[in-house]
Amino acid sequence: MDWGAIFSNSVVWIINPETIAYALATVGLAIHFGYGGLLNFGQAGFMALGAYGYAISILTFGFPWWAGILVGIAASVVFALILGIPTLRLRADYLAIATIALAETVRLLFQTTAFDAVTNSADGLGGYHESFRAANPIPKGTYGFGPFTYNETDWWVRIFGIFLLAVALLITWLLMRSPWGRVLKGIREDEDAVRALGKNVFSYKMQALILGGVFGSLGGVVFALPSAVIPGAYVPSLTFFLWTVLLLGGAATIFGPVVGSVLFWVIMAFLSNLLPRMVEAGLLPFMSNQQANIMRFVLIGLALMLIVIYRPQGLLGNKKELTFNAR
Amino acid sequence: MVPAQRSRSLVKRPIMLLFAVLLASMAFAMTAVTPAHADDVNTDKYQYVFSGNVKYNDKPLAGVEIDVSGNGYSATVKTDEKGQWSVGVPEKKKYDITLVESTLPKGVIVSQEGNDRLTISEKGATIEAEFGLTDSKSVNFFLGQGVRETVSFFDQFVSRAINGLNFGLMLALAAIGLSLVFGTTGIANFAHAEMVTFGALMALTFSVILVWPIWIAFPLAVILTGVLGWLQDVALWKPLRIRGLSIVQLMIVSIGFSLALRYVFQYFYGGRTYQLPDTGSKKIQLLGPIALSVTDMVSMGISIVMLLLVAYWLQRTKIGKATRAIADNSSLAATSGIDVDRVVRIVWIFGSALAGLSGILWAYFRPGIKWDMGWQILLLIFAAVVLGGLGTAYGALVGSIIVGLLVELSTLWIPSDVKYVGPFVVLIIVLLVRPQGLLGRRERIG
Amino acid sequence: MPADTNTTRSTGLHVGEIRPGVPKVDPIIVADNVTRSFGGLKAVDVDHVEIPRNAITALIGPNGAGKTTFFNLLTGFDKPDTGEWSFDGTSISGVPAFKTSRMGQVRTFQLTKSLAMLSVLENMKLGAKGQSGERFFTAMLPWLWRKQDDEIEQKALELLKRFKLDTKQDDFAASLSGGQRKLLEMARALMSDPTLVMLDEPMAGVNPALTQSLLDHILGLKADGMTVLFVEHDMQMVRHISDWVIVMAEGRIVAEGPPDDVMKNTAVIDAYLGSHMDTDLGVVTGRIETVATPKKEKKS
Ligand SMILES: Nc1ncnc2c1ncn2[C@@H]1O[C@H](COP(=O)(O)OP(=O)(O)OP(=O)(O)O)[C@@H](O)[C@H]1O
Ligand SMILES: [Mg+2]
């Protein structure tokens, strides 16, 4: 087995756009769930809005790339309002189901042939890269070392993604050590108690939903930057993967989402390189190559279960500051 | 996520007469220096040209109207004596080409068969056409004998409503298990979807792969799903309850479990769709617009009988009453001498078995069996359960029927690929007015 | 410490003959025709009630009488079927809970609501009103709220000391005992300098030694010019500190008056005890000898 190739194919995922996008969207989830206790299972919907908002405003309206990002953000703010007004008063389990349902609604609307002219229905959108690439300050060429060797476009996507992620982390860090964060954490613990202290709980939840949603949509933008926007990517499973990432790293931590995302993708890449080769080497006689790939998703499911059962605070979380309280 | 269209029979007795009209379109486009008259629109103005030839029974049809539209451009053309037409368009993109059926001779329509990219509207038949490598593209419609019969709104409404009822009853079978499990244990169990799939997969394994008779295969599949429910409770959920996981944790565990199971199914059955025996049997015209196949009728019969049995069980038997008591107030029920663990176990077994049964019915309704088929309706089941009020058995029933009807009836107005949106929107609106669901109760504060 | 301040009983709070719903000289809360039913059960059915200002009023009644539900209604945590009420002269029926709290009407809960995964100090700081750092954009600029936050912290520490929780300030609230949580919840409510404090069974689960100092705290609140309305089952305590007692049974106000009079009222005895007509309430409940019997927090 070519361990060198397996290793380098896996470590490149540390700074792949998908990894950054997941980390960004998961920072949003951390604000929702980790700090605010909001059981949002519609993060894929926010990502879809970011990605489609970006692509459509460039392709259909001819906006420059940065305006496309702003449109994505605006769309997610509007969606957060639509999502929040009926659901934020709900019990946790109702909230979870209502948010999945609304995120699915968003995806189905992007996928339907009814708006084909704008969304290109199930085929998705592509070819919106020109404006973003034109803004690239990096001169043409390949840079980097070892497995991290990319051309100027690939670096530009990664650097821009990491920049967005850093901003999101900074904002989260500042907020969570402020009185605002204190109120939000209080709401996570017991919203009636916080209400009794004169805080407008609904407003705080909405602010948290919007902020986390905006990070989600930025995740969607980074997801869209290097490639294309396909509606089939924004299924509920995407949200569940984000939850896996969140709980892996630690829900109520600043860097948990980053650590979680990197681990998630590196392990996934490692397995997708390793398993087929083990099959080829005859080490997994009962598996086909395709089955080996499916195996990875079985493992994600099992991992999610095991984390929640045995280490609900995640890798970085404090055992004492669990975020799961029965409600 | 779109089950096959079941009741759209717009073309009656279609006799297929296929025409393969191939124009040497490249040559045509380059040599065409004919002046622009009615059969030849904008061909000298624009570089990109659509063209075609309309014939019926080998005879060209003149004066047939063709509309070309898209990308902010539209043009209309009529065929000449040779049945030919061509239209220039400004961009090399996708355009909608519509043949206006009212301009065809009586008794002739565009045939839908053999052309799946065709959409039929009141105006006529539309093909979405795109240029290939060249700057010209020939677009031809196959004509057939027939009458374009639009079913009256009322008839469509009735037939969809019956369909929706069937779908709703099937959902209810799955929803009651989900709701009872929630009521007794507090778990919003996402892996319930996989019980639905499991029932169908077992039915497939026994009846198709092992070729056992249906009357052995299907009950066995249902029983096995019940056994899987029992195993789940014993091996997973009961230990977790004892461990004291919160309901949010349990819910996420169920999501992980659902994900794992779903891919285990894919691991063994692959990505393809299988059919159970006798799928797609013929529809029998019953009263007026109501047409049902034997499987539809059997399916509805089974659902109704099972639901009545469940109601009887909840209302009359000791365990059933205990189940309702626990769903009402589990700590109170426990102190009043009810063996909560036993009741929960029974609920897991029966809830799963019912889900398995609904999986078999769903396999006929869809039609087809696939590794993620249960997942496809999970959100609808959840919508039904939440609509009725989580944890209430009758709420689940009411919610399911509403969802079933909404899904089918909404297609009268909205495209069928967004028909699942209807229940979601209604769910949100109901929660806006009654956050506890239709039949749910509010919790106490303080 | 407030223990030695004004602990004299306020008298002359009412106008006219004492009966359920009697008008008060200076009411802080006036409620009319407030009803709330759950299914067929009328949990609250109050025709008219007034709560006197700057006095300690006890709301008593048997389990399930509707006391907590009435609290929920007054504070905006629940919506009534009918009814109007005002606080400090302004109508607050239908006003959401957080607004009534901001107006100075702060409550605690029968089932303690400490914020388990926040430290005791953070719990306290959350109670303070008008924090600029609680606004979204200001929150990101620490220099804009740091000073105010320090002041709030000082105040919180003082209160914690008064409630003997100062050694616990950095612990998670989850690690406190049941009684300590009750204390924390009360101290937290006081962070907002309320005009009316509504306490739902503040003594439940607090040990006898601490009960005395809690009683002193409550008396101290009155001395500081606040009004207190509290629910309590312990008649000894009710008798000890309250200026006025309101009795609820089956959702209605069945009696009210100064504590000693009320305890002798047959309606009260009926409501609480059924047939033990002439017996002193304290004797029958078996509580007259003890200062306070710590009782388990109950789920109702
Ligand atoms: N959310 C609710 N749903 C149904 N019934 C309720 C609800 N809240 C309260 N009740 C009922 O209303 C009645 C009054 O309850 P409440 O909690 O107000 O009593 P209480 O006077 O505070 O009693 P305790 O002294 O035991 O605390 C009880 O019979 C209770 O069961
Ligand atoms: Mg009470």
Coordinates of N, CA and C in Angstrom, one line a residue, chain B residues 192-322:
Chain B
H192 N -36.8 6.0 12.7 CA -38.1 5.4 12.4 C -38.2 5.2 10.8
A193 N -37.6 6.1 10.1 CA -37.6 6.0 8.7 C -37.0 4.7 8.2
E194 N -35.9 4.3 8.9 CA -35.3 3.0 8.5 C -36.1 1.8 8.9
M195 N -37.0 1.9 9.8 CA -37.9 0.8 10.0 C -38.9 0.7 8.8
V196 N -39.3 1.8 8.3 CA -40.1 1.8 7.1 C -39.3 1.1 5.9
T197 N -38.1 1.5 5.7 CA -37.3 0.9 4.7 C -37.0 -0.6 4.9
F198 N -36.8 -0.9 6.2 CA -36.4 -2.3 6.6 C -37.6 -3.2 6.2
G199 N -38.8 -2.8 6.6 CA -40.0 -3.6 6.2 C -40.0 -3.9 4.7
A200 N -39.8 -2.9 3.9 CA -39.9 -3.0 2.5 C -38.8 -3.9 2.0
L201 N -37.6 -3.7 2.5 CA -36.4 -4.5 2.1 C -36.6 -6.0 2.5
M202 N -37.2 -6.3 3.6 CA -37.4 -7.7 4.0 C -38.5 -8.3 3.1
A203 N -39.5 -7.5 2.8 CA -40.5 -8.0 1.9 C -39.9 -8.3 0.6
L204 N -39.0 -7.5 0.1 CA -38.3 -7.7 -1.1 C -37.5 -9.0 -1.1
T205 N -36.7 -9.1 0.0 CA -35.9 -10.3 0.2 C -36.6 -11.6 0.1
F206 N -37.7 -11.6 0.9 CA -38.5 -12.9 0.9 C -39.3 -13.1 -0.4
S207 N -40.0 -12.1 -0.9 CA -40.9 -12.4 -2.0 C -40.2 -12.4 -3.3
V208 N -39.2 -11.6 -3.5 CA -38.5 -11.5 -4.8 C -37.2 -12.3 -4.9
I209 N -36.4 -12.1 -3.9 CA -35.1 -12.8 -3.9 C -35.2 -14.3 -3.6
L210 N -36.0 -14.6 -2.5 CA -36.2 -16.0 -2.1 C -37.5 -16.6 -2.8
V211 N -38.2 -15.7 -3.5 CA -39.4 -16.1 -4.2 C -40.4 -16.9 -3.3
W212 N -40.6 -16.5 -2.1 CA -41.6 -17.1 -1.2 C -43.0 -16.4 -1.6
P213 N -44.1 -17.1 -1.3 CA -45.4 -16.5 -1.6 C -45.6 -15.3 -0.7
I214 N -46.3 -14.3 -1.3 CA -46.5 -13.1 -0.6 C -47.1 -13.2 0.8
W215 N -48.0 -14.1 0.9 CA -48.7 -14.2 2.2 C -47.8 -14.8 3.3
I216 N -46.7 -15.3 3.0 CA -45.7 -15.7 4.0 C -44.7 -14.5 4.1
A217 N -44.3 -14.0 2.9 CA -43.2 -13.0 2.9 C -43.5 -11.7 3.6
F218 N -44.7 -11.2 3.3 CA -45.0 -9.9 3.9 C -45.2 -9.9 5.4
P219 N -46.1 -10.8 5.9 CA -46.2 -10.9 7.3 C -44.9 -11.1 8.0
L220 N -44.0 -11.9 7.4 CA -42.7 -12.2 8.0 C -41.9 -10.9 8.1
A221 N -42.0 -10.1 7.0 CA -41.2 -8.9 6.9 C -41.7 -8.0 8.1
V222 N -43.0 -7.9 8.2 CA -43.6 -7.0 9.3 C -43.1 -7.5 10.7
I223 N -43.2 -8.8 10.9 CA -42.7 -9.4 12.2 C -41.3 -9.1 12.4
L224 N -40.5 -9.2 11.4 CA -39.0 -9.0 11.5 C -38.8 -7.5 11.9
T225 N -39.5 -6.6 11.3 CA -39.4 -5.2 11.6 C -39.7 -5.0 13.1
G226 N -40.8 -5.7 13.6 CA -41.1 -5.6 15.0 C -39.9 -6.1 15.8
V227 N -39.3 -7.2 15.4 CA -38.2 -7.7 16.1 C -37.0 -6.7 16.2
L228 N -36.8 -6.0 15.0 CA -35.8 -5.0 15.0 C -36.1 -3.9 16.0
G229 N -37.3 -3.5 16.1 CA -37.7 -2.5 17.0 C -37.4 -3.0 18.5
W230 N -37.7 -4.2 18.7 CA -37.5 -4.8 20.0 C -36.0 -4.8 20.4
L231 N -35.2 -5.2 19.4 CA -33.7 -5.2 19.5 C -33.2 -3.8 19.8
Q232 N -33.7 -2.9 19.0 CA -33.3 -1.5 19.2 C -33.5 -1.0 20.7
D233 N -34.7 -1.4 21.2 CA -35.0 -0.9 22.5 C -34.1 -1.6 23.5
V234 N -33.9 -2.9 23.4 CA -33.1 -3.6 24.3 C -31.6 -3.2 24.3
A235 N -31.1 -3.1 23.0 CA -29.7 -2.9 22.9 C -29.3 -1.4 22.9
L236 N -30.2 -0.5 22.6 CA -29.8 0.8 22.5 C -30.6 1.8 23.4
W237 N -31.9 1.8 23.2 CA -32.6 2.9 23.8 C -32.8 2.7 25.3
K238 N -33.0 1.5 25.7 CA -33.2 1.3 27.2 C -31.9 1.6 27.9
P239 N -30.7 1.1 27.5 CA -29.5 1.5 28.2 C -29.3 3.0 28.2
L240 N -29.6 3.6 27.1 CA -29.4 5.1 27.1 C -30.4 5.8 28.0
R241 N -31.6 5.3 28.2 CA -32.5 5.8 29.1 C -31.9 5.7 30.5
I242 N -31.4 4.5 30.8 CA -30.8 4.3 32.1 C -29.6 5.2 32.3
R243 N -28.9 5.4 31.3 CA -27.7 6.3 31.4 C -28.2 7.8 31.6
G244 N -29.4 8.1 31.3 CA -29.9 9.4 31.6 C -29.6 10.4 30.6
L245 N -29.6 10.0 29.3 CA -29.4 11.0 28.2 C -30.6 11.9 28.1
S246 N -30.3 13.2 27.8 CA -31.4 14.1 27.6 C -32.1 13.9 26.3
I247 N -33.3 14.4 26.1 CA -34.1 14.1 24.9 C -33.3 14.7 23.7
V248 N -32.6 15.7 23.8 CA -31.9 16.3 22.7 C -30.8 15.3 22.3
Q249 N -30.1 14.8 23.3 CA -29.0 13.8 23.0 C -29.6 12.5 22.3
L250 N -30.8 12.1 22.9 CA -31.4 10.9 22.3 C -31.8 11.1 20.8
M251 N -32.3 12.3 20.6 CA -32.6 12.7 19.2 C -31.4 12.6 18.3
I252 N -30.3 13.2 18.7 CA -29.1 13.2 17.9 C -28.6 11.7 17.7
V253 N -28.7 10.9 18.8 CA -28.3 9.5 18.7 C -29.1 8.9 17.6
S254 N -30.4 9.2 17.6 CA -31.3 8.6 16.6 C -30.9 9.0 15.2
I255 N -30.5 10.3 15.1 CA -30.0 10.7 13.7 C -28.8 9.9 13.3
G256 N -27.8 9.7 14.2 CA -26.7 9.0 13.9 C -27.0 7.5 13.5
F257 N -28.0 7.0 14.2 CA -28.4 5.6 14.0 C -29.1 5.5 12.7
S258 N -29.9 6.5 12.4 CA -30.6 6.5 11.1 C -29.6 6.5 9.9
L259 N -28.6 7.4 10.1 CA -27.6 7.6 9.0 C -26.9 6.2 8.8
A260 N -26.5 5.6 9.9 CA -25.7 4.4 9.9 C -26.5 3.3 9.2
L261 N -27.8 3.1 9.7 CA -28.6 2.1 9.1 C -28.9 2.3 7.6
R262 N -29.2 3.5 7.3 CA -29.5 3.8 5.9 C -28.3 3.3 5.0
Y263 N -27.1 3.7 5.4 CA -26.0 3.3 4.6 C -25.7 1.8 4.7
V264 N -26.1 1.1 5.8 CA -26.0 -0.3 5.8 C -26.9 -0.9 4.8
F265 N -28.1 -0.3 4.7 CA -29.0 -0.8 3.6 C -28.4 -0.7 2.2
Q266 N -27.8 0.5 2.0 CA -27.2 0.7 0.7 C -26.0 -0.2 0.5
Y267 N -25.3 -0.5 1.6 CA -24.2 -1.4 1.5 C -24.7 -2.8 0.9
F268 N -25.8 -3.3 1.4 CA -26.3 -4.6 1.0 C -27.1 -4.6 -0.3
Y269 N -27.9 -3.5 -0.4 CA -28.8 -3.6 -1.6 C -28.4 -2.6 -2.7
G270 N -27.4 -1.9 -2.5 CA -26.9 -1.0 -3.6 C -27.8 0.2 -3.8
G271 N -27.6 0.9 -4.9 CA -28.4 2.2 -5.1 C -29.6 2.0 -5.9
R272 N -29.8 0.8 -6.4 CA -30.9 0.7 -7.4 C -32.3 0.5 -6.8
T273 N -33.3 0.6 -7.7 CA -34.7 0.5 -7.2 C -35.2 -0.9 -7.6
Y274 N -35.8 -1.5 -6.6 CA -36.4 -2.9 -6.9 C -38.0 -2.7 -6.9
Q275 N -38.6 -3.7 -7.5 CA -40.1 -3.7 -7.4 C -40.6 -5.0 -6.8
L276 N -41.7 -4.8 -6.0 CA -42.3 -6.0 -5.4 C -43.2 -6.7 -6.5
P277 N -43.6 -7.9 -6.2 CA -44.5 -8.5 -7.2 C -45.8 -7.8 -7.4
D278 N -46.3 -7.8 -8.6 CA -47.6 -7.1 -8.9 C -47.6 -5.6 -8.8
T279 N -46.5 -5.0 -8.8 CA -46.5 -3.5 -8.7 C -47.0 -3.0 -10.0
G280 N -47.8 -1.9 -9.9 CA -48.3 -1.2 -11.1 C -49.4 -2.0 -11.7
S281 N -50.2 -2.6 -10.9 CA -51.3 -3.4 -11.5 C -52.4 -2.4 -12.1
K282 N -53.2 -2.9 -13.0 CA -54.1 -2.0 -13.7 C -55.2 -1.3 -12.9
K283 N -55.5 -0.1 -13.3 CA -56.5 0.6 -12.6 C -57.9 0.2 -13.0
I284 N -58.8 0.0 -12.1 CA -60.2 -0.3 -12.4 C -61.0 0.9 -12.2
Q285 N -61.8 1.2 -13.2 CA -62.7 2.4 -13.1 C -63.8 2.1 -12.2
L286 N -63.9 2.8 -11.1 CA -65.0 2.5 -10.1 C -66.0 3.7 -10.4
L287 N -66.5 4.2 -9.3 CA -67.5 5.3 -9.4 C -66.9 6.5 -10.1
G288 N -67.6 7.0 -11.1 CA -67.2 8.3 -11.7 C -65.8 8.4 -12.0
P289 N -65.1 9.4 -11.4 CA -63.7 9.6 -11.7 C -62.8 8.7 -10.9
I290 N -63.3 7.9 -10.0 CA -62.5 7.1 -9.1 C -62.0 5.9 -9.8
A291 N -60.6 5.8 -10.0 CA -60.1 4.6 -10.6 C -59.0 4.1 -9.6
L292 N -59.1 2.9 -9.2 CA -58.1 2.4 -8.2 C -57.6 1.0 -8.7
S293 N -56.4 0.7 -8.5 CA -55.9 -0.6 -8.8 C -56.2 -1.5 -7.6
V294 N -56.1 -2.8 -7.8 CA -56.3 -3.8 -6.8 C -55.4 -3.5 -5.6
T295 N -54.1 -3.3 -5.9 CA -53.2 -3.0 -4.8 C -53.6 -1.8 -4.0
D296 N -54.1 -0.7 -4.7 CA -54.5 0.5 -4.0 C -55.6 0.1 -3.0
M297 N -56.5 -0.7 -3.5 CA -57.7 -1.0 -2.7 C -57.3 -1.9 -1.5
V298 N -56.4 -2.9 -1.8 CA -55.9 -3.8 -0.7 C -55.2 -2.9 0.3
S299 N -54.3 -2.0 -0.2 CA -53.5 -1.2 0.7 C -54.3 -0.4 1.6
M300 N -55.4 0.3 1.0 CA -56.2 1.1 1.8 C -57.0 0.2 2.9
G301 N -57.4 -0.9 2.4 CA -58.1 -1.8 3.3 C -57.3 -2.2 4.5
I302 N -56.0 -2.6 4.2 CA -55.1 -3.0 5.3 C -54.9 -1.8 6.2
S303 N -54.6 -0.7 5.7 CA -54.3 0.5 6.5 C -55.5 0.7 7.5
I304 N -56.7 0.7 6.9 CA -57.9 1.1 7.7 C -58.1 0.0 8.8
V305 N -57.9 -1.3 8.5 CA -58.1 -2.3 9.5 C -57.0 -2.2 10.6
M306 N -55.8 -1.9 10.2 CA -54.7 -1.8 11.2 C -55.0 -0.6 12.1
L307 N -55.4 0.5 11.5 CA -55.6 1.7 12.3 C -56.8 1.5 13.3
L308 N -57.8 0.8 12.8 CA -58.9 0.5 13.7 C -58.4 -0.4 14.9
L309 N -57.6 -1.4 14.5 CA -57.0 -2.3 15.6 C -56.2 -1.5 16.6
V310 N -55.4 -0.5 16.1 CA -54.6 0.3 17.0 C -55.5 1.1 17.9
A311 N -56.6 1.6 17.3 CA -57.5 2.4 18.1 C -58.1 1.6 19.2
Y312 N -58.5 0.4 18.8 CA -59.1 -0.6 19.8 C -58.1 -0.9 20.9
W313 N -56.9 -1.1 20.5 CA -55.8 -1.5 21.4 C -55.6 -0.3 22.4
L314 N -55.5 0.9 21.9 CA -55.3 2.0 22.8 C -56.4 2.3 23.7
Q315 N -57.6 2.0 23.2 CA -58.8 2.4 24.0 C -59.3 1.3 25.0
R316 N -59.1 0.0 24.6 CA -59.7 -1.0 25.3 C -58.7 -1.9 26.1
T317 N -57.5 -2.2 25.6 CA -56.7 -3.1 26.3 C -55.9 -2.4 27.4
K318 N -55.5 -3.2 28.3 CA -54.7 -2.7 29.5 C -53.5 -2.0 29.1
I319 N -52.7 -2.7 28.2 CA -51.4 -2.1 27.8 C -51.7 -0.8 27.0
G320 N -52.7 -0.8 26.2 CA -53.0 0.3 25.4 C -53.3 1.5 26.3
K321 N -54.2 1.3 27.3 CA -54.5 2.3 28.2 C -53.3 2.8 28.9
A322 N -52.4 1.9 29.3 CA -51.2 2.2 30.0 C -50.3 3.1 29.1

